[in-house]
Amino acid sequence: MTDTGPVRRYRFGTFEADAVTGELRRQGIRIKLNAQPFQVLLMLLERPGEVLTREEIARALWSDGTFVDYDHGVNSAVNRIRDALGDTAGSPRYVETLARRGYRFVAPVESLAQEADSSLSSAPRNVEKEFEETEPGDLQSSIGNGILASPEELPRTSHKVVQALFLLLQFMYLGFYVGALTNLAEIEDLISPLPRATLILYGLIGTAAILIPVRAFVFCSALFRAPGVQRKFLKMWPGLLIADVAWALSPFLLMHHINAGLALACMALLVYAPFAQRSLMLMGAGRKKIDPSGKPAES
């Protein structure tokens, strides 16, 4: 296209970045991104396909004489960009890491001149249409073909509620694993009539022993809001999904204490639990709450 004025907005994939307002939007919906990561994103968008060195980023973000861990600061900014875009370093769709060199924006970028600015104000009104025209795969930040919810489709609610529910689910699973390991004699007696009961028992012991440290890691990462916790959890989620669906049968291990109907009802809820965890993570569990000014806020 022919530029008729200074570039103020950039469009790539389903995203738009406005250099004037400092906003990143996906299909008209604003995505929270701090000022420094947004500045780095603009630098990448201004030079698509070119290498942006870490030194260039550091000079742009911090003036001479500023005492800061530049490597950590640059890494943090790029990681926040990837979180906002649903991107990963291992399989980049937008931001590629070049070892010992810097970063490069690999997706096609369309520069929008000033005369196109009026279209931004109408973007929120066209969100429904844009969702219909977008391929389902573009809406997913992890696996799924339009079945799993994208961040934009999830409701906005209190960060404290989201965080508490996510941590409660992790604590629930830890309770299952520890409870199973402390009642092996009762469980062995319960499953003894089943074929290959010994194999089932060993499988239960093995998965519980493995999943206890995994759940402890997820719990602590979310509790203390470790950097990149969302990205790491979404990578782990397919494996956790398999384990969680298998452990959804755990209410039947309590058949000496509850009836089959209650066990079945609990199992149905537990089948949904891994999907609830994914949604809560995309809604902000484990991440610092960001106030409208773009600064971390107390949660």
PDB file of C-alpha atoms in Angstrom:
ATOM      1  CA  MET A   1       0.000   0.000   0.000  1.00  0.00           C
ATOM      2  CA  THR A   2       1.069   3.636  -0.470  1.00  0.00           C
ATOM      3  CA  ASP A   3       1.664   5.582   2.736  1.00  0.00           C
ATOM      4  CA  THR A   4      -0.195   8.913   2.825  1.00  0.00           C
ATOM      5  CA  GLY A   5       1.024   9.989   6.231  1.00  0.00           C
ATOM      6  CA  PRO A   6       3.098   8.986   9.203  1.00  0.00           C
ATOM      7  CA  VAL A   7       2.567   5.407  10.316  1.00  0.00           C
ATOM      8  CA  ARG A   8       0.541   5.328  13.522  1.00  0.00           C
ATOM      9  CA  ARG A   9      -0.846   1.800  13.534  1.00  0.00           C
ATOM     10  CA  TYR A  10       0.385  -1.636  12.595  1.00  0.00           C
ATOM     11  CA  ARG A  11      -1.727  -4.661  11.739  1.00  0.00           C
ATOM     12  CA  PHE A  12      -0.423  -8.221  11.944  1.00  0.00           C
ATOM     13  CA  GLY A  13      -2.510 -11.369  12.077  1.00  0.00           C
ATOM     14  CA  THR A  14      -5.586 -10.577  14.156  1.00  0.00           C
ATOM     15  CA  PHE A  15      -3.767  -7.843  16.096  1.00  0.00           C
ATOM     16  CA  GLU A  16      -3.424  -4.067  15.759  1.00  0.00           C
ATOM     17  CA  ALA A  17      -0.919  -1.885  17.618  1.00  0.00           C
ATOM     18  CA  ASP A  18      -1.605   1.854  17.901  1.00  0.00           C
ATOM     19  CA  ALA A  19       1.565   3.895  18.448  1.00  0.00           C
ATOM     20  CA  VAL A  20      -0.404   7.001  19.487  1.00  0.00           C
ATOM     21  CA  THR A  21      -2.662   5.502  22.152  1.00  0.00           C
ATOM     22  CA  GLY A  22      -0.178   2.812  23.187  1.00  0.00           C
ATOM     23  CA  GLU A  23      -2.829   0.125  22.799  1.00  0.00           C
ATOM     24  CA  LEU A  24      -2.619  -3.431  21.512  1.00  0.00           C
ATOM     25  CA  ARG A  25      -5.912  -4.845  20.285  1.00  0.00           C
ATOM     26  CA  ARG A  26      -7.038  -8.203  19.027  1.00  0.00           C
ATOM     27  CA  GLN A  27     -10.183  -8.099  16.924  1.00  0.00           C
ATOM     28  CA  GLY A  28     -11.072  -4.770  18.507  1.00  0.00           C
ATOM     29  CA  ILE A  29     -10.575  -5.974  22.086  1.00  0.00           C
ATOM     30  CA  ARG A  30      -7.819  -4.299  24.066  1.00  0.00           C
ATOM     31  CA  ILE A  31      -5.053  -6.522  25.424  1.00  0.00           C
ATOM     32  CA  LYS A  32      -3.154  -5.261  28.450  1.00  0.00           C
ATOM     33  CA  LEU A  33       0.531  -4.682  27.758  1.00  0.00           C
ATOM     34  CA  ASN A  34       2.875  -2.551  29.852  1.00  0.00           C
ATOM     35  CA  ALA A  35       4.523   0.528  28.369  1.00  0.00           C
ATOM     36  CA  GLN A  36       8.023  -0.935  27.992  1.00  0.00           C
ATOM     37  CA  PRO A  37       6.960  -4.197  26.305  1.00  0.00           C
ATOM     38  CA  PHE A  38       4.700  -2.171  24.005  1.00  0.00           C
ATOM     39  CA  GLN A  39       7.644   0.064  23.082  1.00  0.00           C
ATOM     40  CA  VAL A  40       9.698  -3.018  22.204  1.00  0.00           C
ATOM     41  CA  LEU A  41       6.791  -4.358  20.141  1.00  0.00           C
ATOM     42  CA  LEU A  42       6.663  -1.100  18.172  1.00  0.00           C
ATOM     43  CA  MET A  43      10.404  -1.319  17.504  1.00  0.00           C
ATOM     44  CA  LEU A  44       9.927  -4.816  16.102  1.00  0.00           C
ATOM     45  CA  LEU A  45       6.928  -3.763  14.007  1.00  0.00           C
ATOM     46  CA  GLU A  46       8.860  -0.842  12.527  1.00  0.00           C
ATOM     47  CA  ARG A  47      11.476  -3.270  11.215  1.00  0.00           C
ATOM     48  CA  PRO A  48       9.718  -6.554  10.355  1.00  0.00           C
ATOM     49  CA  GLY A  49      12.081  -9.264   9.208  1.00  0.00           C
ATOM     50  CA  GLU A  50      15.123  -7.389  10.544  1.00  0.00           C
ATOM     51  CA  VAL A  51      17.192  -8.268  13.581  1.00  0.00           C
ATOM     52  CA  LEU A  52      16.659  -5.975  16.563  1.00  0.00           C
ATOM     53  CA  THR A  53      19.628  -6.370  18.895  1.00  0.00           C
ATOM     54  CA  ARG A  54      19.336  -6.521  22.658  1.00  0.00           C
ATOM     55  CA  GLU A  55      21.622  -3.480  22.863  1.00  0.00           C
ATOM     56  CA  GLU A  56      19.225  -1.441  20.709  1.00  0.00           C
ATOM     57  CA  ILE A  57      16.326  -2.424  22.932  1.00  0.00           C
ATOM     58  CA  ALA A  58      18.246  -1.557  26.099  1.00  0.00           C
ATOM     59  CA  ARG A  59      19.230   1.876  24.739  1.00  0.00           C
ATOM     60  CA  ALA A  60      15.623   2.628  23.830  1.00  0.00           C
ATOM     61  CA  LEU A  61      14.197   1.551  27.183  1.00  0.00           C
ATOM     62  CA  TRP A  62      16.778   2.935  29.587  1.00  0.00           C
ATOM     63  CA  SER A  63      18.828   6.108  29.444  1.00  0.00           C
ATOM     64  CA  ASP A  64      22.570   6.153  30.087  1.00  0.00           C
ATOM     65  CA  GLY A  65      23.434   5.913  33.752  1.00  0.00           C
ATOM     66  CA  THR A  66      20.349   3.881  34.630  1.00  0.00           C
ATOM     67  CA  PHE A  67      21.215   1.031  36.976  1.00  0.00           C
ATOM     68  CA  VAL A  68      19.173  -1.989  35.880  1.00  0.00           C
ATOM     69  CA  ASP A  69      19.675  -5.626  34.929  1.00  0.00           C
ATOM     70  CA  TYR A  70      19.409  -5.065  31.182  1.00  0.00           C
ATOM     71  CA  ASP A  71      19.337  -8.752  30.234  1.00  0.00           C
ATOM     72  CA  HIS A  72      16.529  -9.520  32.657  1.00  0.00           C
ATOM     73  CA  GLY A  73      14.651  -6.374  31.616  1.00  0.00           C
ATOM     74  CA  VAL A  74      14.834  -7.196  27.907  1.00  0.00           C
ATOM     75  CA  ASN A  75      13.892 -10.839  28.509  1.00  0.00           C
ATOM     76  CA  SER A  76      10.944  -9.766  30.643  1.00  0.00           C
ATOM     77  CA  ALA A  77       9.700  -7.310  28.002  1.00  0.00           C
ATOM     78  CA  VAL A  78       9.883  -9.905  25.217  1.00  0.00           C
ATOM     79  CA  ASN A  79       8.195 -12.550  27.383  1.00  0.00           C
ATOM     80  CA  ARG A  80       5.321 -10.168  28.135  1.00  0.00           C
ATOM     81  CA  ILE A  81       4.926  -9.502  24.408  1.00  0.00           C
ATOM     82  CA  ARG A  82       4.740 -13.229  23.759  1.00  0.00           C
ATOM     83  CA  ASP A  83       2.218 -13.701  26.552  1.00  0.00           C
ATOM     84  CA  ALA A  84       0.018 -10.977  25.064  1.00  0.00           C
ATOM     85  CA  LEU A  85       0.248 -12.434  21.550  1.00  0.00           C
ATOM     86  CA  GLY A  86      -0.134 -16.064  22.630  1.00  0.00           C
ATOM     87  CA  ASP A  87       3.306 -16.728  21.133  1.00  0.00           C
ATOM     88  CA  THR A  88       6.117 -19.050  22.218  1.00  0.00           C
ATOM     89  CA  ALA A  89       9.886 -18.937  21.861  1.00  0.00           C
ATOM     90  CA  GLY A  90      10.062 -22.571  20.773  1.00  0.00           C
ATOM     91  CA  SER A  91       7.513 -22.189  17.973  1.00  0.00           C
ATOM     92  CA  PRO A  92       7.340 -18.458  17.197  1.00  0.00           C
ATOM     93  CA  ARG A  93       4.554 -17.039  15.070  1.00  0.00           C
ATOM     94  CA  TYR A  94       5.490 -13.416  15.715  1.00  0.00           C
ATOM     95  CA  VAL A  95       8.692 -12.840  17.723  1.00  0.00           C
ATOM     96  CA  GLU A  96      11.700 -15.017  16.921  1.00  0.00           C
ATOM     97  CA  THR A  97      14.762 -15.234  19.164  1.00  0.00           C
ATOM     98  CA  LEU A  98      18.151 -15.247  17.434  1.00  0.00           C
ATOM     99  CA  ALA A  99      20.771 -16.620  19.813  1.00  0.00           C
ATOM    100  CA  ARG A 100      23.407 -14.058  20.841  1.00  0.00           C
ATOM    101  CA  ARG A 101      21.982 -11.582  18.314  1.00  0.00           C
ATOM    102  CA  GLY A 102      18.547 -10.353  19.296  1.00  0.00           C
ATOM    103  CA  TYR A 103      14.965 -10.661  18.100  1.00  0.00           C
ATOM    104  CA  ARG A 104      13.092 -10.520  14.809  1.00  0.00           C
ATOM    105  CA  PHE A 105       9.420 -10.044  13.971  1.00  0.00           C
ATOM    106  CA  VAL A 106       8.603 -12.843  11.522  1.00  0.00           C
ATOM    107  CA  ALA A 107       4.904 -12.280  10.725  1.00  0.00           C
ATOM    108  CA  PRO A 108       3.698 -10.028   7.870  1.00  0.00           C
ATOM    109  CA  VAL A 109       3.058  -6.467   9.067  1.00  0.00           C
ATOM    110  CA  GLU A 110       0.710  -3.946   7.448  1.00  0.00           C
ATOM    111  CA  SER A 111       1.464  -0.283   8.177  1.00  0.00           C
ATOM    112  CA  LEU A 112      -1.632   1.902   8.457  1.00  0.00           C
ATOM    113  CA  ALA A 113      -1.287   5.638   7.811  1.00  0.00           C
ATOM    114  CA  GLN A 114      -3.039   8.418   9.725  1.00  0.00           C
ATOM    115  CA  GLU A 115      -6.030   8.533   7.387  1.00  0.00           C
ATOM    116  CA  ALA A 116      -7.004   5.031   8.474  1.00  0.00           C
ATOM    117  CA  ASP A 117      -7.244   5.972  12.157  1.00  0.00           C
ATOM    118  CA  SER A 118     -10.984   6.527  12.032  1.00  0.00           C
ATOM    119  CA  SER A 119     -11.486   2.802  11.535  1.00  0.00           C
ATOM    120  CA  LEU A 120     -10.109   2.076  15.007  1.00  0.00           C
ATOM    121  CA  SER A 121     -13.048   3.662  16.769  1.00  0.00           C
ATOM    122  CA  SER A 122     -15.422   1.335  14.947  1.00  0.00           C
ATOM    123  CA  ALA A 123     -13.388  -1.786  15.674  1.00  0.00           C
ATOM    124  CA  PRO A 124     -15.213  -2.746  18.893  1.00  0.00           C
ATOM    125  CA  ARG A 125     -18.546  -2.553  17.058  1.00  0.00           C
ATOM    126  CA  ASN A 126     -17.288  -5.041  14.463  1.00  0.00           C
ATOM    127  CA  VAL A 127     -15.905  -7.585  16.901  1.00  0.00           C
ATOM    128  CA  GLU A 128     -18.712 -10.078  16.270  1.00  0.00           C
ATOM    129  CA  LYS A 129     -18.185  -9.906  12.508  1.00  0.00           C
ATOM    130  CA  GLU A 130     -14.429 -10.303  12.863  1.00  0.00           C
ATOM    131  CA  PHE A 131     -14.866 -13.382  15.026  1.00  0.00           C
ATOM    132  CA  GLU A 132     -17.073 -14.934  12.353  1.00  0.00           C
ATOM    133  CA  GLU A 133     -14.542 -14.245   9.599  1.00  0.00           C
ATOM    134  CA  THR A 134     -11.523 -15.475  11.542  1.00  0.00           C
ATOM    135  CA  GLU A 135     -10.475 -19.085  11.201  1.00  0.00           C
ATOM    136  CA  PRO A 136     -10.994 -21.004  14.456  1.00  0.00           C
ATOM    137  CA  GLY A 137      -7.329 -21.944  14.691  1.00  0.00           C
ATOM    138  CA  ASP A 138      -6.333 -18.269  14.873  1.00  0.00           C
ATOM    139  CA  LEU A 139      -8.321 -17.849  18.068  1.00  0.00           C
ATOM    140  CA  GLN A 140      -6.375 -20.431  20.019  1.00  0.00           C
ATOM    141  CA  SER A 141      -3.247 -19.761  22.031  1.00  0.00           C
ATOM    142  CA  SER A 142      -2.831 -23.467  22.663  1.00  0.00           C
ATOM    143  CA  ILE A 143      -4.253 -26.710  21.277  1.00  0.00           C
ATOM    144  CA  GLY A 144      -7.779 -26.966  19.924  1.00  0.00           C
ATOM    145  CA  ASN A 145      -9.728 -26.238  16.775  1.00  0.00           C
ATOM    146  CA  GLY A 146     -12.234 -23.635  17.891  1.00  0.00           C
ATOM    147  CA  ILE A 147     -13.523 -25.782  20.770  1.00  0.00           C
ATOM    148  CA  LEU A 148     -11.379 -24.327  23.546  1.00  0.00           C
ATOM    149  CA  ALA A 149     -12.059 -20.747  24.600  1.00  0.00           C
ATOM    150  CA  SER A 150      -9.669 -18.007  23.525  1.00  0.00           C
ATOM    151  CA  PRO A 151      -8.694 -15.240  26.000  1.00  0.00           C
ATOM    152  CA  GLU A 152     -11.082 -12.813  24.275  1.00  0.00           C
ATOM    153  CA  GLU A 153     -14.048 -15.152  24.766  1.00  0.00           C
ATOM    154  CA  LEU A 154     -13.557 -15.488  28.507  1.00  0.00           C
ATOM    155  CA  PRO A 155     -15.387 -13.228  30.987  1.00  0.00           C
ATOM    156  CA  ARG A 156     -13.604 -10.517  32.936  1.00  0.00           C
ATOM    157  CA  THR A 157     -13.831 -10.955  36.680  1.00  0.00           C
ATOM    158  CA  SER A 158     -11.977 -10.109  39.859  1.00  0.00           C
ATOM    159  CA  HIS A 159      -8.309 -11.057  39.744  1.00  0.00           C
ATOM    160  CA  LYS A 160      -8.496 -12.212  43.361  1.00  0.00           C
ATOM    161  CA  VAL A 161     -11.382 -14.565  42.553  1.00  0.00           C
ATOM    162  CA  VAL A 162      -9.565 -16.023  39.537  1.00  0.00           C
ATOM    163  CA  GLN A 163      -6.368 -16.512  41.534  1.00  0.00           C
ATOM    164  CA  ALA A 164      -8.182 -18.092  44.486  1.00  0.00           C
ATOM    165  CA  LEU A 165     -10.146 -20.545  42.321  1.00  0.00           C
ATOM    166  CA  PHE A 166      -7.030 -21.634  40.428  1.00  0.00           C
ATOM    167  CA  LEU A 167      -5.064 -22.230  43.630  1.00  0.00           C
ATOM    168  CA  LEU A 168      -8.021 -24.071  45.158  1.00  0.00           C
ATOM    169  CA  LEU A 169      -8.085 -26.490  42.216  1.00  0.00           C
ATOM    170  CA  GLN A 170      -4.365 -27.191  42.600  1.00  0.00           C
ATOM    171  CA  PHE A 171      -4.836 -27.813  46.319  1.00  0.00           C
ATOM    172  CA  MET A 172      -7.743 -30.162  45.543  1.00  0.00           C
ATOM    173  CA  TYR A 173      -5.566 -32.295  43.266  1.00  0.00           C
ATOM    174  CA  LEU A 174      -2.783 -32.392  45.837  1.00  0.00           C
ATOM    175  CA  GLY A 175      -5.369 -33.628  48.331  1.00  0.00           C
ATOM    176  CA  PHE A 176      -6.405 -36.413  45.949  1.00  0.00           C
ATOM    177  CA  TYR A 177      -2.841 -37.625  45.455  1.00  0.00           C
ATOM    178  CA  VAL A 178      -1.866 -37.511  49.124  1.00  0.00           C
ATOM    179  CA  GLY A 179      -5.171 -39.070  50.179  1.00  0.00           C
ATOM    180  CA  ALA A 180      -4.735 -41.949  47.743  1.00  0.00           C
ATOM    181  CA  LEU A 181      -1.195 -42.685  48.909  1.00  0.00           C
ATOM    182  CA  THR A 182      -2.248 -42.691  52.563  1.00  0.00           C
ATOM    183  CA  ASN A 183      -5.122 -45.137  51.967  1.00  0.00           C
ATOM    184  CA  LEU A 184      -3.478 -47.728  49.726  1.00  0.00           C
ATOM    185  CA  ALA A 185      -4.724 -50.690  51.765  1.00  0.00           C
ATOM    186  CA  GLU A 186      -8.352 -49.604  51.436  1.00  0.00           C
ATOM    187  CA  ILE A 187      -7.925 -48.851  47.722  1.00  0.00           C
ATOM    188  CA  GLU A 188      -6.262 -52.230  47.118  1.00  0.00           C
ATOM    189  CA  ASP A 189      -9.176 -53.977  48.800  1.00  0.00           C
ATOM    190  CA  LEU A 190     -11.657 -51.984  46.699  1.00  0.00           C
ATOM    191  CA  ILE A 191     -10.063 -52.701  43.313  1.00  0.00           C
ATOM    192  CA  SER A 192      -9.025 -56.300  44.036  1.00  0.00           C
ATOM    193  CA  PRO A 193     -12.024 -57.785  42.130  1.00  0.00           C
ATOM    194  CA  LEU A 194     -10.982 -55.890  38.971  1.00  0.00           C
ATOM    195  CA  PRO A 195      -8.812 -57.488  36.285  1.00  0.00           C
ATOM    196  CA  ARG A 196      -5.155 -56.438  36.515  1.00  0.00           C
ATOM    197  CA  ALA A 197      -5.808 -54.866  39.903  1.00  0.00           C
ATOM    198  CA  THR A 198      -2.101 -54.873  40.745  1.00  0.00           C
ATOM    199  CA  LEU A 199      -1.257 -52.955  37.567  1.00  0.00           C
ATOM    200  CA  ILE A 200      -3.985 -50.409  38.329  1.00  0.00           C
ATOM    201  CA  LEU A 201      -2.658 -49.957  41.864  1.00  0.00           C
ATOM    202  CA  TYR A 202       0.919 -49.431  40.661  1.00  0.00           C
ATOM    203  CA  GLY A 203      -0.309 -46.963  38.055  1.00  0.00           C
ATOM    204  CA  LEU A 204      -2.167 -45.018  40.723  1.00  0.00           C
ATOM    205  CA  ILE A 205       0.886 -44.940  42.991  1.00  0.00           C
ATOM    206  CA  GLY A 206       3.203 -43.894  40.163  1.00  0.00           C
ATOM    207  CA  THR A 207       1.034 -41.095  38.799  1.00  0.00           C
ATOM    208  CA  ALA A 208       0.318 -39.744  42.278  1.00  0.00           C
ATOM    209  CA  ALA A 209       4.025 -39.696  43.129  1.00  0.00           C
ATOM    210  CA  ILE A 210       4.837 -37.872  39.876  1.00  0.00           C
ATOM    211  CA  LEU A 211       1.957 -35.416  40.014  1.00  0.00           C
ATOM    212  CA  ILE A 212       2.542 -34.266  43.597  1.00  0.00           C
ATOM    213  CA  PRO A 213       5.703 -32.265  42.698  1.00  0.00           C
ATOM    214  CA  VAL A 214       4.122 -31.134  39.423  1.00  0.00           C
ATOM    215  CA  ARG A 215       1.087 -29.732  41.245  1.00  0.00           C
ATOM    216  CA  ALA A 216       3.313 -28.201  43.908  1.00  0.00           C
ATOM    217  CA  PHE A 217       5.260 -26.428  41.154  1.00  0.00           C
ATOM    218  CA  VAL A 218       2.084 -25.103  39.519  1.00  0.00           C
ATOM    219  CA  PHE A 219       0.659 -24.051  42.889  1.00  0.00           C
ATOM    220  CA  CYS A 220       3.798 -22.161  43.937  1.00  0.00           C
ATOM    221  CA  SER A 221       4.297 -20.596  40.488  1.00  0.00           C
ATOM    222  CA  ALA A 222       0.758 -19.231  40.505  1.00  0.00           C
ATOM    223  CA  LEU A 223       0.849 -18.224  44.174  1.00  0.00           C
ATOM    224  CA  PHE A 224       4.062 -16.216  43.812  1.00  0.00           C
ATOM    225  CA  ARG A 225       3.291 -15.107  40.229  1.00  0.00           C
ATOM    226  CA  ALA A 226       6.481 -16.486  38.715  1.00  0.00           C
ATOM    227  CA  PRO A 227       7.526 -14.936  35.364  1.00  0.00           C
ATOM    228  CA  GLY A 228       6.068 -16.781  32.372  1.00  0.00           C
ATOM    229  CA  VAL A 229       3.766 -18.928  34.511  1.00  0.00           C
ATOM    230  CA  GLN A 230       0.938 -18.736  31.968  1.00  0.00           C
ATOM    231  CA  ARG A 231       3.160 -19.793  29.080  1.00  0.00           C
ATOM    232  CA  LYS A 232       4.627 -22.683  31.076  1.00  0.00           C
ATOM    233  CA  PHE A 233       1.241 -23.900  32.296  1.00  0.00           C
ATOM    234  CA  LEU A 234      -0.262 -23.882  28.798  1.00  0.00           C
ATOM    235  CA  LYS A 235       2.661 -25.989  27.582  1.00  0.00           C
ATOM    236  CA  MET A 236       2.035 -28.462  30.405  1.00  0.00           C
ATOM    237  CA  TRP A 237      -1.735 -28.424  30.009  1.00  0.00           C
ATOM    238  CA  PRO A 238      -2.158 -31.199  27.374  1.00  0.00           C
ATOM    239  CA  GLY A 239      -0.259 -33.618  29.620  1.00  0.00           C
ATOM    240  CA  LEU A 240      -2.142 -32.477  32.712  1.00  0.00           C
ATOM    241  CA  LEU A 241      -5.412 -32.902  30.807  1.00  0.00           C
ATOM    242  CA  ILE A 242      -4.724 -36.611  30.297  1.00  0.00           C
ATOM    243  CA  ALA A 243      -3.744 -37.099  33.936  1.00  0.00           C
ATOM    244  CA  ASP A 244      -6.690 -35.071  35.253  1.00  0.00           C
ATOM    245  CA  VAL A 245      -9.231 -36.979  33.161  1.00  0.00           C
ATOM    246  CA  ALA A 246      -7.790 -40.254  34.464  1.00  0.00           C
ATOM    247  CA  TRP A 247      -7.942 -38.983  38.045  1.00  0.00           C
ATOM    248  CA  ALA A 248     -11.551 -37.927  37.485  1.00  0.00           C
ATOM    249  CA  LEU A 249     -12.309 -41.558  38.342  1.00  0.00           C
ATOM    250  CA  SER A 250     -10.924 -41.028  41.850  1.00  0.00           C
ATOM    251  CA  PRO A 251     -14.367 -40.575  43.505  1.00  0.00           C
ATOM    252  CA  PHE A 252     -14.979 -44.266  42.822  1.00  0.00           C
ATOM    253  CA  LEU A 253     -12.069 -44.996  45.169  1.00  0.00           C
ATOM    254  CA  LEU A 254     -14.376 -43.760  47.944  1.00  0.00           C
ATOM    255  CA  MET A 255     -17.098 -46.332  47.287  1.00  0.00           C
ATOM    256  CA  HIS A 256     -16.770 -47.581  50.865  1.00  0.00           C
ATOM    257  CA  HIS A 257     -17.942 -44.137  51.994  1.00  0.00           C
ATOM    258  CA  ILE A 258     -20.245 -42.796  49.217  1.00  0.00           C
ATOM    259  CA  ASN A 259     -22.735 -44.317  46.790  1.00  0.00           C
ATOM    260  CA  ALA A 260     -22.241 -44.763  43.044  1.00  0.00           C
ATOM    261  CA  GLY A 261     -24.526 -41.862  42.116  1.00  0.00           C
ATOM    262  CA  LEU A 262     -22.535 -39.327  44.110  1.00  0.00           C
ATOM    263  CA  ALA A 263     -19.267 -40.735  42.768  1.00  0.00           C
ATOM    264  CA  LEU A 264     -20.556 -40.345  39.206  1.00  0.00           C
ATOM    265  CA  ALA A 265     -21.634 -36.744  39.842  1.00  0.00           C
ATOM    266  CA  CYS A 266     -18.235 -35.882  41.314  1.00  0.00           C
ATOM    267  CA  MET A 267     -16.501 -37.543  38.364  1.00  0.00           C
ATOM    268  CA  ALA A 268     -18.446 -35.369  35.908  1.00  0.00           C
ATOM    269  CA  LEU A 269     -17.305 -32.222  37.712  1.00  0.00           C
ATOM    270  CA  LEU A 270     -13.701 -33.440  37.773  1.00  0.00           C
ATOM    271  CA  VAL A 271     -13.737 -34.034  34.014  1.00  0.00           C
ATOM    272  CA  TYR A 272     -14.449 -30.311  33.615  1.00  0.00           C
ATOM    273  CA  ALA A 273     -11.765 -29.262  36.129  1.00  0.00           C
ATOM    274  CA  PRO A 274      -8.764 -29.258  33.706  1.00  0.00           C
ATOM    275  CA  PHE A 275     -10.665 -27.021  31.285  1.00  0.00           C
ATOM    276  CA  ALA A 276     -11.562 -24.709  34.171  1.00  0.00           C
ATOM    277  CA  GLN A 277      -7.868 -24.482  35.083  1.00  0.00           C
ATOM    278  CA  ARG A 278      -6.953 -23.497  31.532  1.00  0.00           C
ATOM    279  CA  SER A 279      -9.655 -20.817  31.452  1.00  0.00           C
ATOM    280  CA  LEU A 280      -8.605 -19.415  34.822  1.00  0.00           C
ATOM    281  CA  MET A 281      -4.982 -19.230  33.702  1.00  0.00           C
ATOM    282  CA  LEU A 282      -5.987 -17.342  30.541  1.00  0.00           C
ATOM    283  CA  MET A 283      -8.099 -15.022  32.715  1.00  0.00           C
ATOM    284  CA  GLY A 284      -4.990 -13.989  34.622  1.00  0.00           C
ATOM    285  CA  ALA A 285      -4.298 -16.535  37.364  1.00  0.00           C
ATOM    286  CA  GLY A 286      -0.674 -16.410  38.427  1.00  0.00           C
ATOM    287  CA  ARG A 287      -0.034 -13.059  36.770  1.00  0.00           C
ATOM    288  CA  LYS A 288       0.366  -9.661  38.365  1.00  0.00           C
ATOM    289  CA  LYS A 289      -2.692  -7.465  38.168  1.00  0.00           C
ATOM    290  CA  ILE A 290      -2.146  -4.510  35.832  1.00  0.00           C
ATOM    291  CA  ASP A 291      -3.844  -1.183  36.472  1.00  0.00           C
ATOM    292  CA  PRO A 292      -5.070   1.014  33.576  1.00  0.00           C
ATOM    293  CA  SER A 293      -1.805   2.995  33.595  1.00  0.00           C
ATOM    294  CA  GLY A 294       0.086  -0.179  32.706  1.00  0.00           C
ATOM    295  CA  LYS A 295       1.881  -0.489  36.051  1.00  0.00           C
ATOM    296  CA  PRO A 296       1.737  -3.545  38.320  1.00  0.00           C
ATOM    297  CA  ALA A 297      -0.917  -3.098  40.973  1.00  0.00           C
ATOM    298  CA  GLU A 298      -1.524  -4.731  44.296  1.00  0.00           C
ATOM    299  CA  SER A 299      -3.803  -7.705  43.867  1.00  0.00           C
TER     300      SER A 299
END
